[in-house]
Coordinates of C-alpha atoms and ligand atoms in Angstrom, one line a residue:
M1 CA 221.6 88.8 16.4
Q2 CA 218.2 90.3 16.9
T3 CA 214.8 90.3 15.7
I4 CA 213.1 93.2 15.0
A5 CA 210.2 92.4 17.2
Q6 CA 210.3 89.3 19.8
D7 CA 206.8 89.2 21.1
T8 CA 204.7 89.1 17.8
G9 CA 202.5 86.4 16.5
R10 CA 203.2 85.3 13.0
H11 CA 202.4 87.8 10.3
Q12 CA 201.1 90.8 12.4
L13 CA 203.7 92.9 12.7
G14 CA 202.7 95.5 9.7
F15 CA 199.3 96.0 12.1
R16 CA 201.3 96.7 15.4
P17 CA 202.8 100.1 16.2
L18 CA 206.7 100.3 15.8
E19 CA 207.8 103.6 17.6
Q20 CA 211.5 102.6 18.5
E21 CA 214.0 103.8 16.0
Q22 CA 217.0 101.6 15.9
Q23 CA 219.9 100.0 14.2
I24 CA 220.4 96.3 14.0
E25 CA 223.6 95.2 12.7
R26 CA 222.5 91.5 12.3
L27 CA 219.0 90.4 12.0
A28 CA 218.5 86.6 12.3
I29 CA 218.1 84.6 9.1
E30 CA 216.3 81.5 8.4
G31 CA 218.0 79.8 5.9
Q32 CA 220.8 80.9 3.5
L33 CA 220.8 84.0 1.3
P34 CA 222.6 83.8 -2.1
P35 CA 225.9 85.1 -2.1
W36 CA 225.3 87.4 -5.2
L37 CA 222.3 89.3 -3.2
S38 CA 223.8 92.6 -2.0
G39 CA 221.7 95.9 -1.9
S40 CA 219.2 97.6 0.3
L41 CA 215.6 97.6 0.5
L42 CA 213.8 100.9 1.5
R43 CA 210.4 100.9 2.3
T44 CA 207.8 103.2 4.0
G45 CA 204.9 102.4 6.0
P46 CA 202.5 103.4 8.5
S47 CA 203.7 102.8 11.9
K48 CA 201.8 104.7 14.8
W49 CA 198.2 105.3 15.2
D50 CA 197.9 106.4 18.6
L51 CA 199.0 109.9 19.0
G52 CA 198.3 110.4 22.3
G53 CA 195.5 112.7 22.1
Q54 CA 193.9 111.1 19.3
R55 CA 193.6 107.4 17.7
L56 CA 193.5 107.4 14.0
N57 CA 190.6 105.6 12.2
H58 CA 192.6 103.7 9.5
W59 CA 195.7 101.5 9.1
F60 CA 196.6 103.7 6.1
D61 CA 196.6 107.1 8.2
G62 CA 199.5 105.8 10.8
L63 CA 202.5 108.0 10.9
A64 CA 204.9 107.3 8.1
M65 CA 208.5 105.3 9.2
L66 CA 211.2 104.6 6.7
H67 CA 212.9 101.2 6.9
R68 CA 216.0 99.9 5.7
F69 CA 217.2 96.5 5.2
S70 CA 220.8 96.0 3.9
I71 CA 221.9 92.8 2.6
C72 CA 225.6 92.0 2.3
D73 CA 227.7 89.2 2.5
G74 CA 224.7 86.9 3.7
E75 CA 224.0 88.8 6.4
V76 CA 221.3 91.6 6.6
S77 CA 221.2 94.8 8.5
Y78 CA 218.1 96.6 9.7
G79 CA 217.3 100.3 10.5
N80 CA 214.5 102.5 10.7
R81 CA 213.3 106.3 11.4
F82 CA 210.0 108.1 11.5
L83 CA 209.7 110.5 8.6
R84 CA 210.2 113.6 10.1
G85 CA 207.9 116.0 7.7
K86 CA 205.2 118.4 8.8
A87 CA 202.5 116.0 9.4
F88 CA 205.0 114.3 11.9
R89 CA 206.0 117.3 13.6
A90 CA 202.6 118.5 13.9
A91 CA 201.6 115.3 15.7
E92 CA 204.4 114.9 17.8
Q93 CA 203.8 118.8 19.2
T94 CA 200.0 118.6 19.7
G95 CA 199.4 114.7 20.1
R96 CA 196.8 115.3 17.2
L97 CA 196.6 115.1 13.7
G98 CA 197.4 118.4 12.0
F99 CA 196.3 117.6 8.5
Q100 CA 193.8 115.4 6.7
E101 CA 194.8 112.0 6.1
F102 CA 193.0 109.0 4.0
A103 CA 190.3 108.3 6.4
S104 CA 191.2 110.7 9.6
D105 CA 191.1 114.3 10.1
P106 CA 191.7 116.9 12.6
C107 CA 189.2 118.9 14.1
R108 CA 189.1 122.0 11.9
S109 CA 186.4 124.8 11.6
L110 CA 184.8 125.0 8.1
F111 CA 186.8 127.6 7.1
R112 CA 190.0 125.8 7.7
R113 CA 188.7 122.8 5.9
L114 CA 187.4 125.3 2.9
A115 CA 191.0 126.4 2.6
T116 CA 192.7 123.1 2.8
L117 CA 191.1 122.3 -0.7
F118 CA 192.8 125.3 -2.3
V119 CA 195.8 125.7 -0.2
T120 CA 198.4 123.1 -0.8
P121 CA 200.6 123.5 2.1
E122 CA 197.4 122.4 4.3
I123 CA 197.9 119.1 2.8
T124 CA 199.3 116.2 4.3
D125 CA 203.2 115.2 3.9
N126 CA 202.6 112.0 5.8
A127 CA 204.4 109.7 3.0
A128 CA 203.5 106.4 4.1
I129 CA 202.9 104.7 0.8
N130 CA 205.4 104.6 -1.5
I131 CA 209.4 105.3 -2.2
T132 CA 210.6 106.4 -5.6
R133 CA 213.8 108.0 -6.9
L134 CA 214.5 111.3 -9.1
G135 CA 217.9 111.5 -10.2
E136 CA 219.7 111.2 -6.9
Q137 CA 216.7 112.2 -4.6
Y138 CA 215.0 109.6 -2.8
M139 CA 211.5 110.5 -1.9
A140 CA 208.8 109.1 0.3
M141 CA 205.4 109.5 -1.4
T142 CA 201.8 109.6 -0.4
E143 CA 198.6 111.1 -2.6
S144 CA 199.9 114.5 -1.7
P145 CA 201.5 116.9 -4.1
M146 CA 204.6 117.1 -1.4
P147 CA 207.0 114.1 -1.4
V148 CA 209.4 113.9 1.2
T149 CA 213.1 113.3 0.5
F150 CA 215.5 111.4 2.4
D151 CA 219.1 109.9 3.3
P152 CA 219.0 106.7 1.9
Q153 CA 221.7 105.5 4.1
T154 CA 220.7 107.2 7.3
L155 CA 217.1 107.6 6.7
Q156 CA 217.2 111.3 7.8
T157 CA 214.4 113.1 6.7
L158 CA 215.8 116.0 4.0
N159 CA 213.2 118.1 2.9
V160 CA 209.5 118.6 2.1
E161 CA 209.8 119.1 -2.0
A162 CA 207.8 122.0 -3.6
P163 CA 204.0 121.1 -4.2
R164 CA 203.4 119.4 -7.8
P165 CA 200.5 120.0 -9.7
G166 CA 197.3 119.1 -8.8
T167 CA 195.6 118.1 -5.3
L168 CA 195.6 114.3 -5.4
P169 CA 198.9 112.5 -7.3
T170 CA 199.5 109.2 -7.6
A171 CA 201.9 107.8 -4.9
H172 CA 203.0 105.2 -7.4
P173 CA 204.6 107.0 -10.5
H174 CA 206.4 105.0 -12.9
R175 CA 210.1 105.8 -13.6
D176 CA 211.6 105.9 -17.4
P177 CA 214.6 104.2 -17.1
A178 CA 216.4 106.0 -20.1
S179 CA 215.9 109.5 -19.0
G180 CA 215.2 109.1 -15.1
E181 CA 211.9 110.8 -15.5
L182 CA 208.9 110.3 -13.4
I183 CA 205.7 109.7 -15.0
G184 CA 202.5 110.3 -13.0
Y185 CA 199.2 111.5 -12.9
T186 CA 197.4 113.6 -10.5
T187 CA 193.8 114.7 -10.0
K188 CA 193.2 118.5 -9.5
L189 CA 190.1 119.0 -7.3
G190 CA 188.4 122.3 -7.4
A191 CA 185.6 124.1 -9.3
R192 CA 187.0 122.7 -12.5
S193 CA 188.4 119.2 -11.6
K194 CA 190.9 117.6 -13.8
Y195 CA 193.1 114.4 -14.3
Q196 CA 196.5 115.8 -15.3
L197 CA 199.3 113.4 -16.9
F198 CA 202.6 114.9 -16.0
T199 CA 206.4 113.9 -16.3
Q200 CA 209.1 115.3 -13.9
A201 CA 212.7 115.2 -15.1
P202 CA 215.5 115.2 -12.5
G203 CA 216.2 118.3 -11.1
R204 CA 213.1 120.0 -13.2
R205 CA 209.8 121.1 -12.3
P206 CA 207.0 118.7 -13.4
R207 CA 205.6 119.2 -16.7
V208 CA 201.8 118.9 -17.4
L209 CA 201.2 116.8 -20.8
K210 CA 197.6 116.6 -20.8
S211 CA 194.3 117.5 -18.6
I212 CA 191.2 116.1 -18.8
A213 CA 188.3 118.0 -17.4
V214 CA 185.9 115.7 -15.3
Q215 CA 183.0 116.7 -13.0
E216 CA 183.4 114.3 -10.3
P217 CA 186.7 112.9 -10.1
A218 CA 187.4 109.3 -9.2
Y219 CA 189.7 108.0 -6.6
M220 CA 192.7 106.2 -8.4
H221 CA 195.5 104.8 -6.8
S222 CA 198.0 103.8 -9.6
F223 CA 198.0 103.6 -13.4
A224 CA 199.5 101.5 -16.5
L225 CA 202.3 102.3 -18.4
T226 CA 203.3 100.6 -21.6
E227 CA 205.9 101.4 -24.1
R228 CA 204.1 104.0 -25.7
Y229 CA 201.0 104.7 -23.5
A230 CA 199.8 105.8 -20.1
V231 CA 196.4 104.5 -19.0
L232 CA 193.9 106.0 -16.5
V233 CA 191.4 103.8 -15.1
A234 CA 188.8 105.8 -13.5
G235 CA 186.5 103.7 -11.6
P236 CA 183.1 104.8 -10.0
L237 CA 184.3 105.6 -6.6
V238 CA 184.1 109.4 -7.0
V239 CA 183.7 112.9 -5.3
K240 CA 182.1 116.0 -5.6
P241 CA 185.2 118.3 -4.6
I242 CA 183.1 120.5 -2.1
E243 CA 182.5 117.6 -0.1
L244 CA 186.0 117.2 0.9
A245 CA 185.5 120.6 2.7
L246 CA 182.1 119.9 4.1
K247 CA 182.6 116.3 5.3
R248 CA 184.6 114.8 8.3
G249 CA 186.5 111.6 8.8
G250 CA 189.1 111.9 6.0
L251 CA 189.6 112.3 2.5
I252 CA 188.0 109.1 1.2
K253 CA 184.9 109.5 3.3
S254 CA 183.6 112.2 0.3
F255 CA 184.0 109.4 -2.3
H256 CA 181.0 107.7 -3.3
W257 CA 180.6 104.4 -4.7
K258 CA 178.3 104.9 -7.9
P259 CA 178.8 101.3 -9.8
D260 CA 175.9 102.5 -12.3
R261 CA 178.4 105.0 -13.8
G262 CA 180.8 102.0 -14.9
T263 CA 184.6 102.7 -15.3
Q264 CA 186.1 105.2 -17.8
I265 CA 189.5 104.1 -19.1
Y266 CA 191.7 107.0 -20.7
V267 CA 194.6 106.0 -23.0
L268 CA 197.1 108.9 -23.4
D269 CA 200.2 108.9 -25.5
R270 CA 202.8 109.1 -22.7
H271 CA 205.1 111.4 -24.5
S272 CA 202.8 113.9 -25.9
G273 CA 199.8 113.6 -23.8
D274 CA 197.6 112.9 -26.7
R275 CA 194.3 111.1 -26.1
I276 CA 194.4 107.8 -28.1
A277 CA 191.4 106.0 -26.8
N278 CA 188.2 106.8 -24.5
L279 CA 186.9 103.4 -23.3
E280 CA 184.4 102.3 -20.7
T281 CA 184.2 99.0 -18.7
D282 CA 182.1 97.9 -15.9
A283 CA 182.5 99.1 -12.1
L284 CA 185.9 98.4 -10.8
F285 CA 187.9 99.5 -7.9
C286 CA 191.5 98.9 -8.0
F287 CA 194.5 99.6 -5.7
H288 CA 197.4 98.2 -7.7
H289 CA 197.9 97.7 -11.2
I290 CA 200.3 94.8 -12.2
N291 CA 201.7 95.6 -15.8
A292 CA 200.4 96.3 -19.3
F293 CA 201.9 96.2 -22.5
E294 CA 200.7 96.3 -26.2
R295 CA 200.0 93.5 -28.6
D296 CA 198.3 93.3 -32.1
G297 CA 196.6 96.8 -31.7
E298 CA 195.2 96.6 -28.4
I299 CA 196.6 97.3 -24.7
I300 CA 196.9 94.1 -22.2
M301 CA 196.5 95.5 -18.8
D302 CA 196.6 93.4 -15.7
L303 CA 195.5 94.7 -12.4
V304 CA 194.3 93.6 -9.1
G305 CA 190.6 94.4 -9.4
Y306 CA 187.7 94.3 -6.8
D307 CA 183.9 94.7 -7.7
D308 CA 183.4 97.2 -5.1
P309 CA 185.5 99.3 -2.6
G310 CA 184.6 97.5 0.6
V311 CA 188.5 96.6 1.0
I312 CA 188.8 100.0 2.2
E313 CA 186.5 99.4 5.2
R314 CA 188.7 96.3 6.0
F315 CA 191.4 98.6 7.0
Y316 CA 189.5 100.7 9.4
W317 CA 191.0 99.8 12.8
D318 CA 187.5 98.7 14.2
A319 CA 187.1 96.2 11.5
I320 CA 190.7 94.7 11.8
D321 CA 190.3 94.6 15.7
A322 CA 186.8 92.7 14.7
G323 CA 188.5 90.5 12.2
S324 CA 186.2 91.9 9.5
R325 CA 186.6 90.4 5.8
K326 CA 184.2 93.4 4.5
G327 CA 184.0 93.8 0.9
A328 CA 184.8 91.7 -2.4
P329 CA 188.0 90.1 -2.4
P330 CA 190.7 90.9 -4.8
T331 CA 191.0 89.2 -8.2
V332 CA 193.7 89.3 -10.8
R333 CA 192.0 90.6 -14.0
R334 CA 193.2 91.0 -17.6
Y335 CA 191.8 93.6 -19.8
R336 CA 192.2 94.3 -23.4
L337 CA 191.8 97.6 -24.6
P338 CA 191.2 98.2 -28.5
L339 CA 193.2 101.1 -29.3
S340 CA 191.1 101.8 -32.4
G341 CA 188.0 101.8 -29.7
G342 CA 185.4 99.2 -29.4
H343 CA 184.5 96.9 -26.6
V344 CA 186.7 96.0 -23.5
T345 CA 186.9 92.6 -22.7
V346 CA 187.9 91.3 -19.1
E347 CA 189.1 87.8 -18.0
Q348 CA 190.1 86.7 -14.6
V349 CA 193.8 85.4 -15.0
A350 CA 194.4 83.1 -11.7
D351 CA 191.9 82.1 -9.0
C352 CA 194.1 83.2 -6.4
V353 CA 194.0 86.2 -4.1
I354 CA 196.9 88.6 -4.3
E355 CA 197.7 92.3 -3.6
M356 CA 200.7 94.5 -3.6
P357 CA 201.8 92.9 -6.8
R358 CA 205.4 93.3 -7.8
I359 CA 206.6 92.2 -11.3
N360 CA 210.5 92.4 -12.4
Y361 CA 209.9 95.9 -12.9
A362 CA 213.5 96.8 -14.8
R363 CA 212.6 94.0 -17.4
C364 CA 209.2 93.8 -17.8
N365 CA 207.3 97.0 -17.3
G366 CA 205.4 97.8 -20.2
G367 CA 206.3 94.7 -22.0
A368 CA 205.2 91.1 -21.9
Y369 CA 205.9 89.3 -18.8
R370 CA 204.9 86.1 -17.0
Y371 CA 205.3 86.5 -13.2
A372 CA 204.2 88.7 -10.4
Y373 CA 204.9 88.3 -6.5
G374 CA 202.7 89.5 -3.9
I375 CA 200.8 88.9 -0.6
G376 CA 198.0 86.5 -0.5
D377 CA 194.9 86.1 1.8
G378 CA 195.3 84.0 4.7
P379 CA 193.4 81.3 6.5
S380 CA 192.6 83.4 9.5
S381 CA 191.3 87.0 9.3
G382 CA 193.0 88.2 5.9
W383 CA 196.1 90.0 5.0
E384 CA 197.3 90.2 8.7
S385 CA 198.4 86.4 7.8
T386 CA 200.1 86.8 4.5
P387 CA 201.3 83.9 2.3
I388 CA 203.6 85.1 -0.6
V389 CA 201.9 84.3 -3.8
K390 CA 203.7 83.9 -6.9
L391 CA 201.4 84.5 -9.7
D392 CA 202.1 82.9 -13.2
V393 CA 200.1 84.6 -15.5
E394 CA 200.2 81.7 -17.9
R395 CA 199.4 79.0 -15.0
G396 CA 198.2 80.6 -12.2
C397 CA 199.4 81.0 -8.6
Q398 CA 201.5 79.3 -6.2
S399 CA 201.5 80.2 -2.4
F400 CA 204.6 80.3 -0.1
S401 CA 203.8 80.5 3.7
T402 CA 205.9 82.8 5.5
Q403 CA 207.2 82.3 9.0
S404 CA 207.3 85.6 9.9
G405 CA 206.0 88.8 7.9
A406 CA 205.7 92.3 8.3
V407 CA 202.9 93.8 6.1
L408 CA 203.8 97.2 5.0
I409 CA 202.2 99.4 2.7
C410 CA 203.0 99.4 -1.1
S411 CA 206.3 100.3 -1.3
C412 CA 209.9 98.9 -1.8
L413 CA 212.8 100.5 -3.7
T414 CA 216.5 99.5 -3.9
P415 CA 219.1 102.4 -3.9
R416 CA 221.2 102.5 -6.6
R417 CA 224.5 102.5 -4.0
C418 CA 224.4 102.3 -0.1
R419 CA 226.8 101.8 2.8
S420 CA 225.2 99.1 5.1
A421 CA 225.3 98.9 8.9
L422 CA 227.8 96.2 8.5
G423 CA 230.2 98.7 7.0
H424 CA 230.4 97.3 3.8
T425 CA 229.8 99.5 0.5
F426 CA 228.0 97.9 -1.8
L427 CA 225.6 98.6 -5.0
T428 CA 222.2 97.4 -5.9
T429 CA 221.6 94.1 -7.5
S430 CA 217.9 94.2 -7.8
P431 CA 216.1 97.2 -8.8
S432 CA 212.5 97.1 -8.1
A433 CA 209.4 98.7 -9.2
S434 CA 209.8 102.1 -7.8
T435 CA 213.4 102.7 -9.1
A436 CA 215.0 101.5 -11.9
S437 CA 212.0 100.6 -14.5
S438 CA 212.9 99.8 -17.7
T439 CA 210.3 100.0 -20.7
P440 CA 211.1 97.3 -23.1
M441 CA 212.4 98.3 -26.4
N442 CA 212.0 96.7 -29.9
K443 CA 214.5 95.4 -31.9
A444 CA 214.4 98.3 -34.6
E445 CA 214.8 101.0 -32.1
R446 CA 217.6 99.3 -30.6
L447 CA 219.1 98.9 -33.9
R448 CA 218.3 102.7 -34.5
L449 CA 220.0 103.9 -31.4
R450 CA 223.4 101.3 -31.9
A451 CA 223.5 102.7 -35.7
A452 CA 223.4 106.4 -34.2
A453 CA 226.1 105.2 -31.8
T454 CA 228.3 103.9 -34.4
A455 CA 228.0 106.9 -36.5
L456 CA 228.8 109.3 -33.7
T457 CA 232.0 107.3 -32.7
L458 CA 233.4 107.3 -36.1
L459 CA 232.6 111.0 -36.3
S460 CA 234.6 111.4 -33.2
G461 CA 237.4 109.5 -34.6
A462 CA 237.3 111.8 -37.5
V463 CA 237.4 114.9 -35.2
M464 CA 240.0 113.4 -33.3
M465 CA 242.2 112.6 -36.0
S466 CA 241.6 116.1 -37.4
A467 CA 243.1 117.3 -34.1
G468 CA 246.0 115.4 -34.6
Y469 CA 246.4 116.8 -38.1
V470 CA 246.0 120.3 -36.9
G471 CA 248.8 119.9 -34.3
H472 CA 251.2 119.0 -36.7
T473 CA 250.3 121.5 -39.4
E474 CA 249.2 124.6 -37.4
C475 CA 249.3 124.7 -33.6
W476 CA 248.7 122.1 -30.6
I477 CA 246.3 125.0 -28.6
T478 CA 244.2 124.7 -31.9
A479 CA 244.2 121.2 -31.6
G480 CA 243.4 120.9 -28.2
F481 CA 240.1 122.8 -28.9
I482 CA 239.2 120.4 -31.4
T483 CA 239.4 117.4 -29.2
T484 CA 236.4 118.8 -27.1
P485 CA 233.6 118.3 -29.7
G486 CA 235.3 114.9 -30.3
G487 CA 235.1 114.1 -26.7
S488 CA 231.3 115.1 -26.5
L489 CA 230.8 113.2 -29.3
I490 CA 232.1 110.0 -27.9
L491 CA 230.2 110.5 -24.8
A492 CA 227.0 110.9 -26.5
A493 CA 227.7 107.5 -28.6
F494 CA 228.0 105.7 -25.0
V495 CA 224.7 107.2 -23.8
L496 CA 222.9 105.8 -27.1
A497 CA 224.8 102.7 -26.8
R498 CA 223.4 102.1 -23.4
K499 CA 220.1 103.3 -24.0
G500 CA 219.9 100.5 -27.0
D501 CA 221.4 97.7 -24.8
P502 CA 218.6 95.3 -23.7
D503 CA 220.4 94.5 -20.7
D504 CA 220.9 97.8 -19.2
H505 CA 218.8 98.9 -16.1
T506 CA 219.2 95.2 -14.7
V507 CA 222.9 95.5 -14.1
A508 CA 224.3 94.4 -11.0
R509 CA 226.1 97.7 -9.7
T510 CA 228.9 95.7 -7.9
D511 CA 232.6 96.6 -7.5
S512 CA 233.3 94.8 -10.5
H513 CA 230.8 96.8 -12.5
V514 CA 232.8 99.9 -11.3
A515 CA 236.0 98.4 -12.3
R516 CA 234.9 97.5 -15.8
R517 CA 233.4 101.4 -16.0
G518 CA 236.9 102.6 -14.9
G519 CA 238.3 100.6 -17.9
S520 CA 235.9 101.8 -20.2
I521 CA 236.9 105.2 -19.4
A522 CA 240.8 104.5 -19.6
A523 CA 240.1 102.6 -23.1
T524 CA 238.2 105.5 -24.4
L525 CA 240.9 108.3 -23.5
L526 CA 243.4 105.7 -24.8
S527 CA 241.4 105.4 -28.1
G528 CA 241.3 109.3 -28.3
G529 CA 245.1 109.5 -27.9
V530 CA 245.6 106.9 -30.6
M531 CA 243.3 108.5 -33.3
V532 CA 245.0 111.9 -32.7
L533 CA 248.5 110.2 -33.1
A534 CA 247.0 108.8 -36.5
G535 CA 245.9 112.3 -37.6
Y536 CA 249.5 113.3 -36.6
A537 CA 250.9 110.3 -38.3
G538 CA 249.0 110.9 -41.5
S539 CA 250.5 114.6 -41.7
A540 CA 254.0 113.7 -40.8
W541 CA 254.6 110.7 -41.9
G542 CA 252.0 109.5 -44.5
W543 CA 248.7 108.2 -44.4
G544 CA 249.9 104.7 -45.1
L545 CA 250.8 104.8 -41.2
A546 CA 247.8 106.5 -40.2
A547 CA 245.3 103.9 -41.4
P548 CA 246.6 101.0 -39.0
L549 CA 246.7 103.6 -36.2
A550 CA 243.1 104.3 -36.9
T551 CA 242.2 100.8 -36.9
V552 CA 244.0 100.1 -33.5
G553 CA 242.0 103.2 -32.2
G554 CA 238.7 101.6 -33.6
L555 CA 239.5 98.6 -32.0
V556 CA 240.3 100.1 -28.7
V557 CA 237.2 102.1 -28.4
G558 CA 235.2 98.7 -29.4
V559 CA 236.7 97.3 -26.1
A560 CA 235.7 100.6 -24.1
F561 CA 232.1 99.8 -25.5
A562 CA 232.3 96.4 -24.5
L563 CA 233.2 97.2 -20.9
N564 CA 230.8 99.8 -20.7
R565 CA 228.0 97.3 -21.4
P566 CA 226.4 96.1 -18.3
R567 CA 226.5 92.5 -17.7
A568 CA 223.0 90.9 -17.3
R569 CA 222.4 88.5 -14.6
A570 CA 219.9 85.9 -13.7
S571 CA 216.7 87.2 -12.8
T572 CA 213.0 86.5 -12.9
Q573 CA 211.3 87.6 -16.0
Ligands
LIG601 FE1 199.8 101.4 -3.1

């Protein structure tokens, strides 16, 4: 058994370069993993800061490396590969940056820097912030319009995607579990800057729902999504876009802290883009939202907030090397946003330090929740000594010290299906923030979906019976054509039933789950056959025989629905 790095101290792996690409079949484990835990954790993060001819300024700027931890049968395998996009190749060939990063930039002429403002291909694709999934595509993301797709098994870089709208999108889009759509925002920088809320369905181009004109755009890193609303929190760390071309030192150097401007909060309808409310609160800097949900005419929005953006300074290498603790500490804040307008209120939820917060996204995002997990503030010089913190929004925080920890940036994801380096095929059990989000559905909506599924099932049964009737009275070729819409109706019913299932999206996609899905398909086909037989029997032998056959068909399709329903498993709230 091996460890990833043998010679580092406690909790500092994330601040050390890792340039070796490797496959480790079995990592050393302290303790015992629960037997039900299987799946892969994919991460991206900065990994190389010394390019040969240039040392990057800031921890966030490192060349992106993908990591995969695969868990199966109590064992953990590990693999890592650099993300080989344009930024990586440019750095590899020249030993210097080819594109502007968060706090580092290449030496460029003024003309080239001006062009960078408006020519998207000149923007970096060094996707070291987050990973998400769009359909079957796995994408590494940074605050760049061009996500990079990769193979979740081999971590091989596949493609730099076509540019999305805008210049500075969030690397933390939300994901709608029902549609698979990503919901995000971007900031378009230029003579007429704007914030844009957009969605992107699998296999489709992004679709802008709403544009909000802004003179000096704010640096925003993430946003909140409730059942019905998207909430953009634009603090007073703002930029005049022309400065991006004129100023050296990376993107963030052009942003200025203007606390007197306060923080603008835009509440938008997440489906139509309609602006619901414009609100304002005191100056706030935020990297990461925790969760938000609607209650009694207001939005409860929890985030990790700072009184100033000094935390950015803390991750310049000079500050890390000096053990600096610059900037205000993060605090867990609960904002109450009145949807009908009025004053925003804020309270501190807990007195602990937490960052990189993760909730049980599949179950709780956009709805009431209680727990979040993140990294805390260590006793020495900061996040390089990171206890794991469990935040209970009702009772406060609890810290767990970690024996060894790699501090990686922002992201994690479990792929829906993976093959581990140990050779086992297994499916995910624990979807996390970036993948299988689940916007909680209220009871009335679930009932509506189930009623629609029932109606479609009955209609499908009637169509199949009519096929049997036509088969007997006219010809079976015509009957065969009639079964096609019958099959489509039952498939639509299954889709609606799954959407209305509260346990969907937390399902453990195991071999047993696959077997249940296979059983469901077989039962559906059997049911269709029985219904055709019922129609035939009605015509040939009398409707007295058709009725019990139709009942049997109904029972069989009921079994199919039951098998298709995912089994929820124990999980944190
Ligand atoms: Fe982040």
